[in-house]
Short mmCIF file of C-alpha atoms in Angstrom, two decimals:
data_model
loop_
_atom_site.label_atom_id
_atom_site.label_comp_id
_atom_site.label_asym_id
_atom_site.label_seq_id
_atom_site.Cartn_x
_atom_site.Cartn_y
_atom_site.Cartn_z
CA UNK A 10 102.57 76.75 108.80
CA UNK A 11 104.32 74.22 106.47
CA UNK A 12 105.05 76.36 103.69
CA UNK A 13 106.64 74.48 100.28
CA UNK A 14 107.95 76.54 97.72
CA UNK A 15 106.46 75.37 94.35
CA UNK A 16 108.69 75.94 91.56
CA UNK A 17 106.81 78.27 89.41
CA UNK A 18 109.45 80.24 87.15
CA UNK A 19 108.27 83.70 86.13
CA UNK A 20 105.04 83.88 87.92
CA UNK A 21 104.74 87.90 88.70
CA UNK A 22 105.09 88.44 92.54
CA UNK A 23 101.59 89.52 93.06
CA UNK A 24 100.15 86.60 91.91
CA UNK A 25 102.38 84.37 93.73
CA UNK A 26 102.08 86.48 96.45
CA UNK A 27 98.48 85.83 96.22
CA UNK A 28 99.02 82.27 96.11
CA UNK A 29 100.80 82.41 99.38
CA UNK A 30 97.56 83.81 100.73
CA UNK A 31 95.36 80.72 99.63
CA UNK A 32 97.90 78.22 100.69
CA UNK A 33 98.80 79.73 104.31
CA UNK A 34 95.10 80.82 105.10
CA UNK A 35 97.27 83.48 107.46
CA UNK A 36 95.16 84.79 110.14
CA UNK A 37 97.02 88.49 110.22
CA UNK A 38 99.20 89.53 107.59
CA UNK A 39 101.78 92.59 107.78
CA UNK A 40 102.68 94.72 104.96
CA UNK A 41 105.61 97.42 105.22
CA UNK A 42 105.26 99.65 101.91
CA UNK A 43 101.68 99.21 101.22
CA UNK A 44 101.94 102.30 98.19
CA UNK A 45 99.06 102.04 96.25
CA UNK A 46 97.86 98.80 97.81
CA UNK A 47 98.14 96.43 95.07
CA UNK A 48 99.71 93.87 97.25
CA UNK A 49 97.22 94.71 100.13
CA UNK A 50 94.65 93.82 98.00
CA UNK A 51 95.92 90.24 97.62
CA UNK A 52 94.83 89.67 101.11
CA UNK A 53 91.45 88.49 102.58
CA UNK A 54 92.36 88.05 106.29
CA UNK A 55 93.04 90.78 108.81
CA UNK A 56 95.69 92.47 107.80
CA UNK A 57 98.19 95.69 109.43
CA UNK A 58 99.72 98.48 106.26
CA UNK A 59 102.23 100.18 107.38
CA UNK A 60 103.56 103.16 104.82
CA UNK A 61 104.58 106.90 105.62
CA UNK A 62 102.35 108.19 102.48
CA UNK A 63 99.95 106.11 101.49
CA UNK A 64 98.52 106.80 97.91
CA UNK A 65 95.71 104.40 97.97
CA UNK A 66 92.65 104.86 95.37
CA UNK A 67 90.94 101.59 94.98
CA UNK A 68 89.30 99.22 97.26
CA UNK A 69 91.81 97.26 99.72
CA UNK A 70 89.81 96.61 101.95
CA UNK A 71 87.13 94.12 100.22
CA UNK A 72 86.10 91.20 102.32
CA UNK A 73 89.09 91.89 104.95
CA UNK A 74 87.47 91.65 108.46
CA UNK A 75 89.74 94.12 110.17
CA UNK A 76 92.77 96.73 108.20
CA UNK A 77 94.51 98.77 110.21
CA UNK A 78 96.56 101.22 108.41
CA UNK A 79 99.63 102.97 110.18
CA UNK A 80 100.55 105.99 107.89
CA UNK A 81 104.64 106.24 109.66
CA UNK A 82 108.12 104.92 108.56
CA UNK A 83 108.11 101.23 109.68
CA UNK A 84 111.28 102.59 112.07
CA UNK A 85 108.38 104.69 114.27
CA UNK A 86 105.82 101.99 113.60
CA UNK A 87 107.99 98.87 115.25
CA UNK A 88 109.02 101.13 117.81
CA UNK A 89 105.34 102.20 119.06
CA UNK A 90 104.20 98.19 119.33
CA UNK A 91 101.29 98.63 117.58
CA UNK A 92 101.35 95.15 116.40
CA UNK A 93 101.21 93.45 119.79
CA UNK A 94 98.20 95.42 120.97
CA UNK A 95 96.22 94.00 117.81
CA UNK A 96 97.63 90.59 117.98
CA UNK A 97 98.96 87.81 119.11
CA UNK A 98 101.19 87.26 115.87
CA UNK A 99 101.67 87.64 112.32
CA UNK A 100 101.54 84.92 110.42
CA UNK A 101 102.37 86.42 106.94
CA UNK A 102 104.25 89.84 106.33
CA UNK A 103 105.39 91.07 102.90
CA UNK A 104 108.63 93.57 103.06
CA UNK A 105 108.35 96.25 100.32
CA UNK A 106 109.74 99.88 102.11
CA UNK A 107 112.39 101.91 101.26
CA UNK A 108 114.65 100.11 98.75
CA UNK A 109 118.10 100.57 101.17
CA UNK A 110 119.39 97.38 102.88
CA UNK A 111 119.52 99.29 106.06
CA UNK A 112 116.12 99.74 106.32
CA UNK A 113 114.72 96.36 104.82
CA UNK A 114 116.84 94.71 107.37
CA UNK A 115 115.38 96.68 109.91
CA UNK A 116 111.90 95.75 108.66
CA UNK A 117 113.17 92.03 109.14
CA UNK A 118 114.35 92.41 112.15
CA UNK A 119 111.23 94.61 113.47
CA UNK A 120 109.07 91.53 111.80
CA UNK A 121 110.28 88.51 112.91
CA UNK A 122 110.18 89.47 116.59
CA UNK A 123 106.26 89.59 115.75
CA UNK A 124 106.14 86.41 114.08
CA UNK A 125 106.06 82.67 115.31
CA UNK A 126 108.21 79.92 114.32
CA UNK A 127 106.14 79.13 111.81
CA UNK A 128 105.32 82.69 110.37
CA UNK A 129 106.40 83.34 106.40
CA UNK A 130 108.31 86.80 105.95
CA UNK A 131 108.21 87.62 102.20
CA UNK A 132 110.72 90.72 100.81
CA UNK A 133 110.41 92.06 97.44
CA UNK A 134 112.65 93.65 95.05
CA UNK A 135 116.09 91.46 96.24
CA UNK A 136 116.94 90.36 92.28
CA UNK A 137 117.72 93.95 90.64
CA UNK A 138 116.59 94.28 87.07
CA UNK A 139 120.39 96.19 86.21
CA UNK A 140 123.00 97.51 87.74
CA UNK A 141 121.54 100.95 87.59
CA UNK A 142 118.86 99.53 89.40
CA UNK A 143 120.69 98.63 92.02
CA UNK A 144 122.33 101.91 92.85
CA UNK A 145 121.54 102.84 96.21
CA UNK A 146 120.60 106.88 94.49
CA UNK A 147 117.48 106.26 92.20
CA UNK A 148 118.86 108.28 88.84
CA UNK A 149 115.02 108.33 87.48
CA UNK A 150 116.63 109.64 83.81
CA UNK A 151 118.49 106.27 83.76
CA UNK A 152 116.00 103.42 84.96
CA UNK A 153 112.14 103.55 86.07
CA UNK A 154 112.52 101.09 88.23
CA UNK A 155 114.37 101.37 91.19
CA UNK A 156 115.59 98.37 93.70
CA UNK A 157 118.31 99.72 95.47
CA UNK A 158 120.46 98.01 97.20
CA UNK A 159 118.46 95.23 99.39
CA UNK A 160 119.74 92.59 97.22
CA UNK A 161 122.10 92.72 100.23
CA UNK A 162 119.91 91.64 103.05
CA UNK A 163 120.24 88.14 101.20
CA UNK A 164 123.60 87.63 101.92
CA UNK A 165 123.76 89.24 105.19
CA UNK A 166 120.92 86.49 106.79
CA UNK A 167 122.89 83.52 104.79
CA UNK A 168 125.96 84.51 106.53
CA UNK A 169 124.57 86.00 110.34
CA UNK A 170 121.26 83.94 110.15
CA UNK A 171 122.35 80.37 108.69
CA UNK A 172 119.20 78.93 111.06
CA UNK A 173 116.98 80.52 108.76
CA UNK A 174 115.57 78.94 105.54
CA UNK A 175 115.81 81.54 102.62
CA UNK A 176 114.63 81.00 99.05
CA UNK A 177 115.01 83.61 96.11
CA UNK A 178 112.19 83.09 93.99
CA UNK A 179 112.27 83.90 89.90
CA UNK A 180 108.96 86.35 90.49
CA UNK A 181 109.17 89.36 87.82
CA UNK A 182 109.97 92.28 87.69
CA UNK A 183 112.52 91.95 90.71
CA UNK A 184 112.12 88.82 92.56
CA UNK A 185 110.55 87.30 95.78
CA UNK A 186 112.88 86.03 98.77
CA UNK A 187 110.87 84.13 101.61
CA UNK A 188 112.08 83.52 104.82
CA UNK A 189 110.69 80.82 106.95
CA UNK A 190 112.32 78.72 110.45
CA UNK A 191 111.85 82.27 111.98
CA UNK A 192 112.91 82.85 115.75
CA UNK A 193 111.56 85.89 117.05
CA UNK A 194 113.77 85.12 119.99
CA UNK A 195 117.08 85.74 118.04
CA UNK A 196 119.13 88.89 118.92
CA UNK A 197 121.87 88.29 116.53
CA UNK A 198 121.03 90.73 114.09
CA UNK A 199 120.66 92.81 116.96
CA UNK A 200 123.73 92.07 118.66
CA UNK A 201 125.67 92.74 115.02
CA UNK A 202 123.50 95.36 113.55
CA UNK A 203 126.58 98.19 113.49
CA UNK A 204 128.91 95.61 112.18
CA UNK A 205 126.70 94.39 109.34
CA UNK A 206 125.94 98.12 107.76
CA UNK A 207 129.65 98.56 108.13
CA UNK A 208 130.42 95.69 106.26
CA UNK A 209 127.79 95.94 103.50
CA UNK A 210 127.92 99.46 103.26
#
């Protein structure tokens, strides 16, 4: 998929995600961190949704040919190798799981292995709306919105995976980071995972 990043400043991330679906026309879509299903509802293709605690109360299936729900942690999902029993590859993925950088990094690593070189991975919450929102612990009295420290994944990928094309988009409320030029055979992050965690913690 030859994805060009339109310069659309201030487009909310859900609307931008819907544009990505319309432009890329993926066959298989993976979503980690489905929660209420607002982002899953934007997809019209075969979909895989992962969340340890779904709280869906609306129609997120729509016209999709197939939707597979896995109520588990993303670590358990990737280790069980569910996706490879369903499809050859993931064309588009949206990662919006636990807001700690080590979890998003593992989600990225697990997802890239399921992709092809022309797949696209989008990651949410890499532009914190405030210093408090970027803390590793969510102080619900101080802020209603929490991004955690997943922003660290951007400098991690730029340092350890300069082969990737990384775009950080101004999509309210907390940005959208898009990774392309993926390489499912690349094991640099696996080899340096402990080093990365120690460095960025």
